[in-house]
Every structure is written in C-alpha cells, then in structure tokens.
XYZ file of N, CA and C in Angstrom:
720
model
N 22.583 -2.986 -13.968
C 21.565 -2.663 -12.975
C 21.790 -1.248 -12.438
N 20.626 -0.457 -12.304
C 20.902 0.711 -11.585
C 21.376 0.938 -10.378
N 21.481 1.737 -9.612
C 21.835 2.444 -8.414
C 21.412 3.791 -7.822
N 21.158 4.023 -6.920
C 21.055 5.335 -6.414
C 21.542 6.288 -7.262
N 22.774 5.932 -7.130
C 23.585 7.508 -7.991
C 23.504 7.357 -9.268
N 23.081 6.300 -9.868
C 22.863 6.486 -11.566
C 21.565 6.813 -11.749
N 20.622 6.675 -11.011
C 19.304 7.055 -11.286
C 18.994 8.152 -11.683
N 18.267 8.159 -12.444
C 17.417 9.745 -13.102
C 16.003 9.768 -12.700
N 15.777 11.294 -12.055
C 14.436 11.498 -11.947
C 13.791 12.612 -12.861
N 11.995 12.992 -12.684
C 11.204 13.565 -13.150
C 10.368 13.887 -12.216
N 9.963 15.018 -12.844
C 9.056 15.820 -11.818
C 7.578 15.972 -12.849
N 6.447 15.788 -12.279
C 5.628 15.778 -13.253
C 5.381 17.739 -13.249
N 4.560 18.300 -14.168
C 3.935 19.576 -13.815
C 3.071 19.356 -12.517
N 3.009 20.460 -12.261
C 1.536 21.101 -11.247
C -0.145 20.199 -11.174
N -0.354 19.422 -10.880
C -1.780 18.739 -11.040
C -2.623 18.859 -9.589
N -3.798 18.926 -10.039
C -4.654 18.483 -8.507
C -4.384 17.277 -7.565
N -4.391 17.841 -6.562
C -3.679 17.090 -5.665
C -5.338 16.013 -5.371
N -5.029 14.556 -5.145
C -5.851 13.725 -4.881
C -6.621 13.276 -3.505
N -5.458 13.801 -2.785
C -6.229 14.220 -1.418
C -6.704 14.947 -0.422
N -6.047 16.306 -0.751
C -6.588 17.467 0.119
C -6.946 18.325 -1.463
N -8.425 19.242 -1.297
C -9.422 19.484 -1.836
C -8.521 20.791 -2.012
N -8.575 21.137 -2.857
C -7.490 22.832 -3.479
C -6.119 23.049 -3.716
N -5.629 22.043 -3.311
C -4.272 21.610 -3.383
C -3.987 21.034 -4.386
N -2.709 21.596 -4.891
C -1.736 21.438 -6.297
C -0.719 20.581 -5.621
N -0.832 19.314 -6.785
C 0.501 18.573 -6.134
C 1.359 18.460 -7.229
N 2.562 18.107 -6.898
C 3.733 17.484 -7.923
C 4.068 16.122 -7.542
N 4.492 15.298 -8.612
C 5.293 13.757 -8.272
C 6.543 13.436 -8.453
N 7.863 13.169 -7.870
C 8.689 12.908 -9.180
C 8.963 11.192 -9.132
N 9.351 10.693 -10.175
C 9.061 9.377 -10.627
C 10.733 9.381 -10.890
N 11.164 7.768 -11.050
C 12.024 7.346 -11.272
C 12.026 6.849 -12.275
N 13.351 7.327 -13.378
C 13.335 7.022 -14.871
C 12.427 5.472 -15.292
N 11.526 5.492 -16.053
C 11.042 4.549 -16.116
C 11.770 3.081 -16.566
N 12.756 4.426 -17.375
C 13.639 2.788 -18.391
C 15.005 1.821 -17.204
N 15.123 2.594 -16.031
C 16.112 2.393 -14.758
C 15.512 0.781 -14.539
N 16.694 0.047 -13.951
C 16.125 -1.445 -14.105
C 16.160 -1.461 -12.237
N 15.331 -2.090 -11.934
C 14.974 -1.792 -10.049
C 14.570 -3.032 -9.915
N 15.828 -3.934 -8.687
C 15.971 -5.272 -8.561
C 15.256 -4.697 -6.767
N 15.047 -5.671 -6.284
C 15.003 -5.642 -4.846
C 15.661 -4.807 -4.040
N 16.687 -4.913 -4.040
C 17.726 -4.032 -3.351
C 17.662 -2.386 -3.464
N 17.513 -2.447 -4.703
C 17.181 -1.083 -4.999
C 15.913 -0.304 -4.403
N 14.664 -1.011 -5.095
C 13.888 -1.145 -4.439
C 13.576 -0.869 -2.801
N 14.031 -1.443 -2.227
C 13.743 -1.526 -0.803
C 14.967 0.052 -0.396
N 16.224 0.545 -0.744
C 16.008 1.635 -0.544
C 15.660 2.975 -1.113
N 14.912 2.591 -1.772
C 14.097 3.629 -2.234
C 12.876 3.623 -1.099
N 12.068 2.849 -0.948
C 11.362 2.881 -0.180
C 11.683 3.024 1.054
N 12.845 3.113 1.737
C 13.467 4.146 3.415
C 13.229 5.096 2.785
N 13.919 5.274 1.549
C 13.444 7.070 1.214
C 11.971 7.933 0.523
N 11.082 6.979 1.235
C 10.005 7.257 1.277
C 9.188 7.240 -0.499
N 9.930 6.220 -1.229
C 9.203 5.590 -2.177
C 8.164 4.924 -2.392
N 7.223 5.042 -2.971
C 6.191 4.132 -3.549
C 6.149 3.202 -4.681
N 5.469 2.231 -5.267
C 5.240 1.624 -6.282
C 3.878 1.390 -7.137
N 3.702 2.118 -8.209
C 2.566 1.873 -9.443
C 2.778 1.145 -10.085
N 2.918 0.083 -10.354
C 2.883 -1.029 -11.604
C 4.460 -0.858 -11.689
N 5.232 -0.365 -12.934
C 6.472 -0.292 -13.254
C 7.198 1.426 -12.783
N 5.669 1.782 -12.264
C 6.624 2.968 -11.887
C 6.848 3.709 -10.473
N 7.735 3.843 -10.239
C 8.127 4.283 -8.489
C 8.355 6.020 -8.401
N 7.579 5.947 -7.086
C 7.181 8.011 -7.061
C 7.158 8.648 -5.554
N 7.000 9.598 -5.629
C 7.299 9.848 -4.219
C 6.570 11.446 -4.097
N 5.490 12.302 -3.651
C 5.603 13.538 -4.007
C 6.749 14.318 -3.701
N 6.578 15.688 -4.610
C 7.200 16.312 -4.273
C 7.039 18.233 -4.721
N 6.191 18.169 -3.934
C 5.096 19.491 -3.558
C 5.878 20.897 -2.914
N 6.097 21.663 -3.838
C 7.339 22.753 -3.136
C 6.676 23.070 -1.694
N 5.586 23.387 -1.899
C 4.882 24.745 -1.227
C 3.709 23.677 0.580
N 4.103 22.328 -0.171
C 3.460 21.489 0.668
C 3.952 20.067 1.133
N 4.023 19.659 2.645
C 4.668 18.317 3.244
C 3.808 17.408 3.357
N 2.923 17.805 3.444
C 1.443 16.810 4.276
C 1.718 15.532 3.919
N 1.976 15.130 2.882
C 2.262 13.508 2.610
C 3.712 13.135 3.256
N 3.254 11.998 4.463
C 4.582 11.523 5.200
C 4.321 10.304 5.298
N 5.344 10.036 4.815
C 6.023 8.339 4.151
C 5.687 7.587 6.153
N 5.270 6.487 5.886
C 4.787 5.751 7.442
C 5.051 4.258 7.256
N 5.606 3.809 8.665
C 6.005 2.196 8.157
C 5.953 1.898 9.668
N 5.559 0.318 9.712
C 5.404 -0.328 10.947
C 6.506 -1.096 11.309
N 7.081 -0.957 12.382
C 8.092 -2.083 13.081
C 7.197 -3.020 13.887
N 7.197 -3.848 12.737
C 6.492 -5.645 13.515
C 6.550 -5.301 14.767
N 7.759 -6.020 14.884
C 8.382 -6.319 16.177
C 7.701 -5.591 17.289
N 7.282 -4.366 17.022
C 6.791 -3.916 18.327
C 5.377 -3.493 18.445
N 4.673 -3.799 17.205
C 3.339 -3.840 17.475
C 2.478 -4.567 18.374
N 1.552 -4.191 18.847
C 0.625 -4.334 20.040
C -0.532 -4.258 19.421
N -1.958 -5.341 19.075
C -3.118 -5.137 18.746
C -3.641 -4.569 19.588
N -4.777 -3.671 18.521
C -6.092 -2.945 19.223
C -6.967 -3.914 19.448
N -7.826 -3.992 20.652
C -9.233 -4.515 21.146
C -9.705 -4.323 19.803
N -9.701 -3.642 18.785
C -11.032 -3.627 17.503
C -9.894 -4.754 16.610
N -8.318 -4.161 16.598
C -7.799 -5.294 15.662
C -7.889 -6.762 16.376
N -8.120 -7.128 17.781
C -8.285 -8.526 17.828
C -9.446 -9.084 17.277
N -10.531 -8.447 17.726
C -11.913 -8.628 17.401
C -11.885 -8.444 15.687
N -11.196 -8.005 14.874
C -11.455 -8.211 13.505
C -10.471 -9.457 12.916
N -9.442 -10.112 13.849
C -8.927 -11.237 13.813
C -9.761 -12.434 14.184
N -10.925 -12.326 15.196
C -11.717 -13.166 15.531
C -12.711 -13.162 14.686
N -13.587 -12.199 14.182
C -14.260 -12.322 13.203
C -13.976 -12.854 11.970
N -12.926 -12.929 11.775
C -12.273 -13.299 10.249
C -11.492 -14.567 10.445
N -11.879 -15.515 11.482
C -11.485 -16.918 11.441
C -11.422 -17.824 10.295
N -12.469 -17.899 9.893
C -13.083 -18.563 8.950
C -12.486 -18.667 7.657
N -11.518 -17.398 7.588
C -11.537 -17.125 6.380
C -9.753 -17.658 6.009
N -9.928 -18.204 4.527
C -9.001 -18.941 4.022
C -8.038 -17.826 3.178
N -6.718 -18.190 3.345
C -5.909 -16.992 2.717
C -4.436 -17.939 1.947
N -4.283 -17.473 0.553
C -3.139 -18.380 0.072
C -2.279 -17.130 -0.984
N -0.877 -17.238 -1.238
C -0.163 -16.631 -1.821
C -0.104 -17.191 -3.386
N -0.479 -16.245 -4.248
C -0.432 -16.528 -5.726
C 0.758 -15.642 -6.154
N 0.734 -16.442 -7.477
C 1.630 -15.279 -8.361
C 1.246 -14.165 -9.162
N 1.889 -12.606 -9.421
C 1.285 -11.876 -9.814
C 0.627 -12.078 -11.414
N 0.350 -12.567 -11.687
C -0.374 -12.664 -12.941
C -2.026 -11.906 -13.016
N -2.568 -12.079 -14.252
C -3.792 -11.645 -14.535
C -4.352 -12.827 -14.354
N -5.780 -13.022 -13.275
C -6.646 -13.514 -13.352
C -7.448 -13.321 -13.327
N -8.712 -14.052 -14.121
C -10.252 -13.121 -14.197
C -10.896 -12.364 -13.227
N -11.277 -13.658 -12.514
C -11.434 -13.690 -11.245
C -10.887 -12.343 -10.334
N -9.892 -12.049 -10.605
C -9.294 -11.004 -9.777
C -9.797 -9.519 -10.227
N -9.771 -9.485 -11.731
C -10.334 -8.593 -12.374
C -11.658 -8.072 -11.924
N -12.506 -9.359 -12.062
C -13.945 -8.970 -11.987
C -14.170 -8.787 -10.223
N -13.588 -9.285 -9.319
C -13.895 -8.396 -8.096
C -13.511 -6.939 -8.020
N -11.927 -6.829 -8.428
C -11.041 -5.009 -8.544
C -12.643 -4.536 -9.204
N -12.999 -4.744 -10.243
C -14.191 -3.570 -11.082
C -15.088 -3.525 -10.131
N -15.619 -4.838 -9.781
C -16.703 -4.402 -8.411
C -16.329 -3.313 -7.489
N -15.467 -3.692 -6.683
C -14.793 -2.753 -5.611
C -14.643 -1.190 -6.212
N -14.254 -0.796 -7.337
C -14.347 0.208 -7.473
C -15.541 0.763 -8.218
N -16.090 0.203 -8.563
C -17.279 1.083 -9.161
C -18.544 1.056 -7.701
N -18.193 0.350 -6.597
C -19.050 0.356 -5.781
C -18.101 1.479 -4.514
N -16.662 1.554 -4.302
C -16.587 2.071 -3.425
C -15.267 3.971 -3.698
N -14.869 3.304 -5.367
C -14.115 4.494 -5.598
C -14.774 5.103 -7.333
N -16.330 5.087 -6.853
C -16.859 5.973 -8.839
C -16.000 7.281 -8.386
N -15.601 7.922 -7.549
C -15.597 9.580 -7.402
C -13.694 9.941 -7.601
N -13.727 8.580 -8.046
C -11.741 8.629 -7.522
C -10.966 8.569 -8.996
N -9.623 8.831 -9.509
C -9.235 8.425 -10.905
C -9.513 7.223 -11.155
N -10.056 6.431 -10.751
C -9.486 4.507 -11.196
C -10.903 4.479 -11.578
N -11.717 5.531 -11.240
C -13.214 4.700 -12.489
C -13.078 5.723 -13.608
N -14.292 4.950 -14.540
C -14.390 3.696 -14.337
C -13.259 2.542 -14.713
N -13.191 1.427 -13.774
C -12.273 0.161 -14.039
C -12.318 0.032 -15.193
N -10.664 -0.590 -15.897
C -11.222 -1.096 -17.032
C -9.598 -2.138 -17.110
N -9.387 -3.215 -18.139
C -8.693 -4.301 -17.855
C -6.896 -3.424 -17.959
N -7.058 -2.797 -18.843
C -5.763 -2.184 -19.704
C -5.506 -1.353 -17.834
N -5.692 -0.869 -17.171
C -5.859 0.560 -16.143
C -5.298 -0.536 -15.575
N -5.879 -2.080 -14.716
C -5.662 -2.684 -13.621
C -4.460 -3.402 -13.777
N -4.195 -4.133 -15.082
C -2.940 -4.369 -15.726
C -1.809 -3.823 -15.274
N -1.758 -2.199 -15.653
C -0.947 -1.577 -15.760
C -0.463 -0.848 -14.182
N -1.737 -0.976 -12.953
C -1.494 -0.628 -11.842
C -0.984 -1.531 -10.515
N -1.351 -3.264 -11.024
C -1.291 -4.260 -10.361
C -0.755 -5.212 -11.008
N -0.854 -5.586 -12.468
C -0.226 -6.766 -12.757
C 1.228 -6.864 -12.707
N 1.427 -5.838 -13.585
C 3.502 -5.061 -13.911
C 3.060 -4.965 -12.387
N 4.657 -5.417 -12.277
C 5.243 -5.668 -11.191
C 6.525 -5.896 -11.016
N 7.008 -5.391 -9.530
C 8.415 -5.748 -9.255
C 8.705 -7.387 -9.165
N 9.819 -8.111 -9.330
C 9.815 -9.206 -9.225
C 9.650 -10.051 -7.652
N 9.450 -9.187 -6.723
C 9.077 -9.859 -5.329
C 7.688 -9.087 -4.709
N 6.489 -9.332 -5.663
C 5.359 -9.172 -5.855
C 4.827 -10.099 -5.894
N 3.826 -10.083 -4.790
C 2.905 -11.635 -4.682
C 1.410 -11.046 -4.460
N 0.373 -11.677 -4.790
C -1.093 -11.565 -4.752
C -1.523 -12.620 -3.491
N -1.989 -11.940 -2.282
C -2.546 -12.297 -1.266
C -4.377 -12.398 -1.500
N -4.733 -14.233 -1.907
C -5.555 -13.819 -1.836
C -6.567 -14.600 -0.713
N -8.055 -13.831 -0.020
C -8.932 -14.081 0.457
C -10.060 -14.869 0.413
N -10.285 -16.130 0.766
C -11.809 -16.906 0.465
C -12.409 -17.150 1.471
N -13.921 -17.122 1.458
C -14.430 -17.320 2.724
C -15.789 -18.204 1.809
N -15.577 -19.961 2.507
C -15.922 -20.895 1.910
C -16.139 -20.698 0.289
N -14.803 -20.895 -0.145
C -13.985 -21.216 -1.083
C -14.500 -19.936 -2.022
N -15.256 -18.699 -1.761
C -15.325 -17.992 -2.141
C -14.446 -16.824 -2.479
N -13.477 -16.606 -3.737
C -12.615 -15.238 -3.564
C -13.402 -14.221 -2.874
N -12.949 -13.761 -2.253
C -13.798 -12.171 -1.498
C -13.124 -10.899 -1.650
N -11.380 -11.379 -1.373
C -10.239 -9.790 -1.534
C -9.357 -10.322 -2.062
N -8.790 -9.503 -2.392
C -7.314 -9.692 -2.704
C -6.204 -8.528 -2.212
N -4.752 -8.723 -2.155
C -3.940 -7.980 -1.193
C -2.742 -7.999 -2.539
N -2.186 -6.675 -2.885
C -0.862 -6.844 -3.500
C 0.186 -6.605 -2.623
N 0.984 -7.183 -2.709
C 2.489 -7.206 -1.866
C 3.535 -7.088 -2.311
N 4.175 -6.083 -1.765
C 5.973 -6.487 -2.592
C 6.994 -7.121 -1.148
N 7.663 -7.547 -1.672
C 8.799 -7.888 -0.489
C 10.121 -7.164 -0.370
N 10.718 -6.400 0.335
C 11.639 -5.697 0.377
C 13.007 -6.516 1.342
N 13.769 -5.871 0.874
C 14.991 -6.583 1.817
C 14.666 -6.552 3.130
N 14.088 -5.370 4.053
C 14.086 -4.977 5.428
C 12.264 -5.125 6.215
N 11.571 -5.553 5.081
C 9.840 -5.741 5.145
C 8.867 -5.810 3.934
N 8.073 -5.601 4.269
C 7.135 -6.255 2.974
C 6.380 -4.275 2.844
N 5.992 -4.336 1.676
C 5.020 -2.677 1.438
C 3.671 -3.761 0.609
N 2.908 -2.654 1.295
C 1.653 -2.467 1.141
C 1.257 -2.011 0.242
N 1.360 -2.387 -0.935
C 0.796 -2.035 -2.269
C -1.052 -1.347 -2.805
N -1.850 -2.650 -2.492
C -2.970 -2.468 -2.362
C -4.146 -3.435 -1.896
N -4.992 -2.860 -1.423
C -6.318 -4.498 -0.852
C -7.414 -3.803 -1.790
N -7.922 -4.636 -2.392
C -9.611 -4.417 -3.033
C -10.134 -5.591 -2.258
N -11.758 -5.740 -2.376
C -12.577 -6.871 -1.746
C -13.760 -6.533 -2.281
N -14.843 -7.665 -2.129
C -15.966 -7.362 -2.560
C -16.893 -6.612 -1.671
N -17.488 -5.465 -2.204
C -18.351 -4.828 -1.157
C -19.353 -5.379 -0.542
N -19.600 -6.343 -0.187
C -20.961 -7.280 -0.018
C -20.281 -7.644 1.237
N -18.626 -7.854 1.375
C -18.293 -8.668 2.798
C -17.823 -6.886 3.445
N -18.099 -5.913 3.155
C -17.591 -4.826 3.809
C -17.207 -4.671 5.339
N -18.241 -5.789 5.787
C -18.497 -5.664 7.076
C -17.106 -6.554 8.147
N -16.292 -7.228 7.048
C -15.338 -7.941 7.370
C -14.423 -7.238 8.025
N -14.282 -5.850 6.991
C -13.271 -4.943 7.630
C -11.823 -5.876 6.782
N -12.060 -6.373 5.361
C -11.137 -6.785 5.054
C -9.429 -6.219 5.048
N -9.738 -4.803 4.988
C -8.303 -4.213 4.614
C -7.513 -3.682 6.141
N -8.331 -4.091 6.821
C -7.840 -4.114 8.624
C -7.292 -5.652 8.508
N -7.963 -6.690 8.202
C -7.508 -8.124 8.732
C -6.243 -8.194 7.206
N -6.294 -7.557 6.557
C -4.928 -7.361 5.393
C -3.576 -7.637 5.881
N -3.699 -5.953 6.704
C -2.805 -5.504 7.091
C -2.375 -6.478 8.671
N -3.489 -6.596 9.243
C -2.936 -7.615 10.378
C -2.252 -9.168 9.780
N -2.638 -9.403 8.788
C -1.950 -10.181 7.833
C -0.534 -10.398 7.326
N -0.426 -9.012 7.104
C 0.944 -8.431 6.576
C 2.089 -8.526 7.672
N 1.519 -8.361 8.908
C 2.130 -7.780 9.996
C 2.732 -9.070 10.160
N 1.917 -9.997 11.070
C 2.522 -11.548 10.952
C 3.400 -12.009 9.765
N 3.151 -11.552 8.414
C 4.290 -12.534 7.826
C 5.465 -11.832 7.555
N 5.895 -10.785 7.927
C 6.998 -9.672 8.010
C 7.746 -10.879 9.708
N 6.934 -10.752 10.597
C 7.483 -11.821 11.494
C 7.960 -13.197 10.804
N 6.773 -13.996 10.214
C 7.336 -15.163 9.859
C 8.661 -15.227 8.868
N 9.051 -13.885 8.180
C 10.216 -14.280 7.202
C 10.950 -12.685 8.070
N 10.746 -12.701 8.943
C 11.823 -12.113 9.610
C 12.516 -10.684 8.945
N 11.664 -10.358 8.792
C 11.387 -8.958 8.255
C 11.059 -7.892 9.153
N 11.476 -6.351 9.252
C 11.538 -5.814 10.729
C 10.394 -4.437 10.245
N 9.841 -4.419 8.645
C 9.000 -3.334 9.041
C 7.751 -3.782 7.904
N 6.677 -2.989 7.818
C 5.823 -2.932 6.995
C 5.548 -1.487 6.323
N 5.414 -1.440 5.381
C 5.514 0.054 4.365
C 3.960 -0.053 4.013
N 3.597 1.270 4.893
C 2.136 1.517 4.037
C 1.921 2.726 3.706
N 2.750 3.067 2.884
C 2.333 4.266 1.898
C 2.669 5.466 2.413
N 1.849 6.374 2.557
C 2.210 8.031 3.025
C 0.651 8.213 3.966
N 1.149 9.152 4.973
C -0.306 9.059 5.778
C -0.177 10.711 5.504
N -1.620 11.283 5.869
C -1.741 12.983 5.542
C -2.722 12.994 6.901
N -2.496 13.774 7.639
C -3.049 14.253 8.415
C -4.258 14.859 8.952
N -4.956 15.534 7.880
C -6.225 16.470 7.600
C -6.774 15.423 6.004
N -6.159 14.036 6.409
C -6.957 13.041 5.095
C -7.938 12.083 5.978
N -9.410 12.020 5.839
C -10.151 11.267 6.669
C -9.343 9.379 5.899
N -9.057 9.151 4.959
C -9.267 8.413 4.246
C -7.648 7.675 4.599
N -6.525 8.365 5.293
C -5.580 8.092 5.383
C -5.362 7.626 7.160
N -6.167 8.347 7.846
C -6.667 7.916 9.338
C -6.194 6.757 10.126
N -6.579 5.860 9.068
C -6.721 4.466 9.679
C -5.063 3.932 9.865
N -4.283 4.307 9.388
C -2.923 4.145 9.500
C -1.798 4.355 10.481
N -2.628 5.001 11.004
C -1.916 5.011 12.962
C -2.594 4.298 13.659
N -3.780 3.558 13.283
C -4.327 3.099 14.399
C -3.349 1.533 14.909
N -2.442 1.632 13.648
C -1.437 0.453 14.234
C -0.367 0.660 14.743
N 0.044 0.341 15.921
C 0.887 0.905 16.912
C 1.890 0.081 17.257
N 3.360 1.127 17.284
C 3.619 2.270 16.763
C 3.724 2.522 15.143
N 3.738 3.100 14.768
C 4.359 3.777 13.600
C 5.578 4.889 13.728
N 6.274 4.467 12.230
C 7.086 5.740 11.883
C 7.183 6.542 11.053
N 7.263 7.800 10.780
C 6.875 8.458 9.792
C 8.633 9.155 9.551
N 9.005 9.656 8.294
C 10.025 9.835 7.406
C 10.163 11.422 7.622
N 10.342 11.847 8.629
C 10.540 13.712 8.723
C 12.175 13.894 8.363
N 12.016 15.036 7.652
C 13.687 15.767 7.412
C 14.468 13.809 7.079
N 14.261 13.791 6.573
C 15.262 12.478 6.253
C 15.420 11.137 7.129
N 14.783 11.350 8.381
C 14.830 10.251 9.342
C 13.730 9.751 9.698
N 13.479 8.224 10.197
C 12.079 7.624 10.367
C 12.474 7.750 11.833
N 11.067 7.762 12.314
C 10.912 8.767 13.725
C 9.576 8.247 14.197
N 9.348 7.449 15.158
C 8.168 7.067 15.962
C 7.229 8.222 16.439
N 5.950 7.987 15.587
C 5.027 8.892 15.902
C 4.310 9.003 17.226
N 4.305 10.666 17.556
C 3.866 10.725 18.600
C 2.553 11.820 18.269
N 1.625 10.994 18.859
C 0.348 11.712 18.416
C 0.079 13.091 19.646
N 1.003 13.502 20.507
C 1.212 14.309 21.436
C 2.002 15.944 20.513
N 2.493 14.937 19.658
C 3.474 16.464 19.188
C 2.840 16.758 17.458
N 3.004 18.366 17.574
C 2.435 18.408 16.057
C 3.929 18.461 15.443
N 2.638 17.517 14.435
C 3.631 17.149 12.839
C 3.711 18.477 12.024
C-alpha cells in the first residue's frame, strides 16, 4: 500500500482553466498506478485533495491561488432561514444509500442533467464510457445517495467517506424538480450524516472567489478554507 512519502506525482501541461475565463491552469494528479486505501485518502484530502473516478488532483497553477480547498465542521454548523425552508420543502422526499455500481436508471437521469444544465461545460455531451469513468471507479468507501420523491428517482449524490468526514464528490438531479434546490438539501444531507457516524468535517471541493458557480459554498456556516498549509475559518471580513 502506498504512503505519502512513496507517492509519485504529475503535473499536467498548461490548459484552460475551467473556471475563471483567460486563465491557464495546471493539475497535478497522483500516480495513477499508487494503491489509495482510506487512510490515505482522507489525508490527502486535509491536503486539499480531490477525487475523479480513480484519479486524485489538486491544482497547481504557478502564477495563480484562486482555487481554495473548503470543508465544513458539522459540529458547528448553524442553518440558514433558506437552508431550513429547503429542509421543509423537501419533506416528502425519500432518500436511501446504494452501492457504487452502474445503474441505468442513474445513467439516464446524469445525461438529462447535463445536457439540460452543463451543454457549455467538458462533460457534454454525456455519454456511458465518460460517467463510468467519473462516478462509477471509485474509492472503496464510496456510496451513491439516492433521491425519490413518490418512489420517483429524481437525484442522486456521490459520496466518499473519509477517516475524519465524508467529501462531496458530486449531486446531479433531474431538471424538472430544479425548484427543489436538490444540491442544497444534498449537502444538508451530508451534514447530518457526518453527525450520525461521528465524523467532524465535510469536504466540498475548492471554492474560487470571483466563481459565480462556486458561491454557494459559504453559504454554509462556518467554513474552512486550506491557506499556506493550514485550514482556517473563513472570514468573509478579511480578503483572501
């Protein structure tokens, strides 16, 4: 099994950066063939790791920071008046833990969702081999959260479980329930079962600042974001 110090990385070349418009980004990835159990896993992700299917990345942009690694401490979150009210609206709705496998079903909502809400993004058009390879491969404490509202699939949620909290992989849903605000009642989702298995944070990705699309990620309070090497409670008073 690997380790920190046996690990090998890669840096990809120079590419367009996916979220700020003129910007050149870099990635570096962790040897693909490196074997990454949980443990590992989970610290990679303090050090501001991500997960694609089998492969784990992190940018790494000489000339640019804007992407900062952000994670929630349960424990001390406080709902918003809009997150209760999207907990009340979403009563109804039935939620059960699967295993990561391929199911149709799952397929044919992901293609909906993106050809209705990401044609302008890399992932269109959907296709089975792309979703496979971004959601099915998986770490072994990867579970599929999924959504029905009268017995209808509507979303689905990927999850990994880490030694210290659960990360936020990805939510698709069908655009027809948009109005659910599914990937708000997700994450309020997430939040509770990091409590129920006693788990002290939630990992959602990297937030960017001047990203309309990344926004929504402070609105859960507090957060911490990964500066100079340390996670550090954001203060929307001081510039980042």
């Amino acid at each position: 099994m690997s380790s920190l110090q046996t690990l090998i990385f890669y840096a990809t070349p120079e590419h367009d950066c996916s979220y700020l418009e003129g910007k050149k980004a870099t990635t570096m990835f962790v040897d693909p063939r490196a074997k990454i159990n949980k443990d590992l896993y989970s610290k990679l992700s303090v050090l501001g790791f991500r997960r694609s299917g089998n492969h784990y990345y992190r940018p790494h942009c000489g000339q640019c920071q804007e992407c900062i690694p952000i994670r929630l401490p349960v424990n001390s979150f406080t709902p918003s008046r809009n997150q209760k009210r999207n907990l009340k609206k979403n009563i109804g709705i039935e939620t059960s833990i699967t295993p990561p496998e391929f199911y149709q079903k799952h397929y044919d909502l992901y293609e909906k969702y993106i050809i209705a809400r990401h044609s302008d993004g890399d992932m269109y058009p959907p296709n089975e081999e792309q979703y496979r390879s971004f959601l099915v491969e998986c770490n072994p404490g990867t579970f599929f959260l999924e959504f029905k509202y009268k017995g209808e699939l509507i979303g689905v949620s990927v999850i990994d479980e880490l030694i210290d909290g659960l990360s936020s992989v990805y939510t698709y849903f069908d655009p027809a329930s948009s109005d659910r605000s599914l990937g708000v009642f997700s994450i309020l989702w997430q939040i509770e079962e990091c409590k129920r298995r006693a788990l002290n944070h939630l990992y959602l990705g990297y937030w960017i600042k001047n990203c309309r699309k990344m926004e929504y990620k402070t609105l859960y309070k507090p957060v911490e974001f990964l500066i100079n090497g340390q996670w550090t409670l954001y203060n929307p008073d001081k510039t980042i």
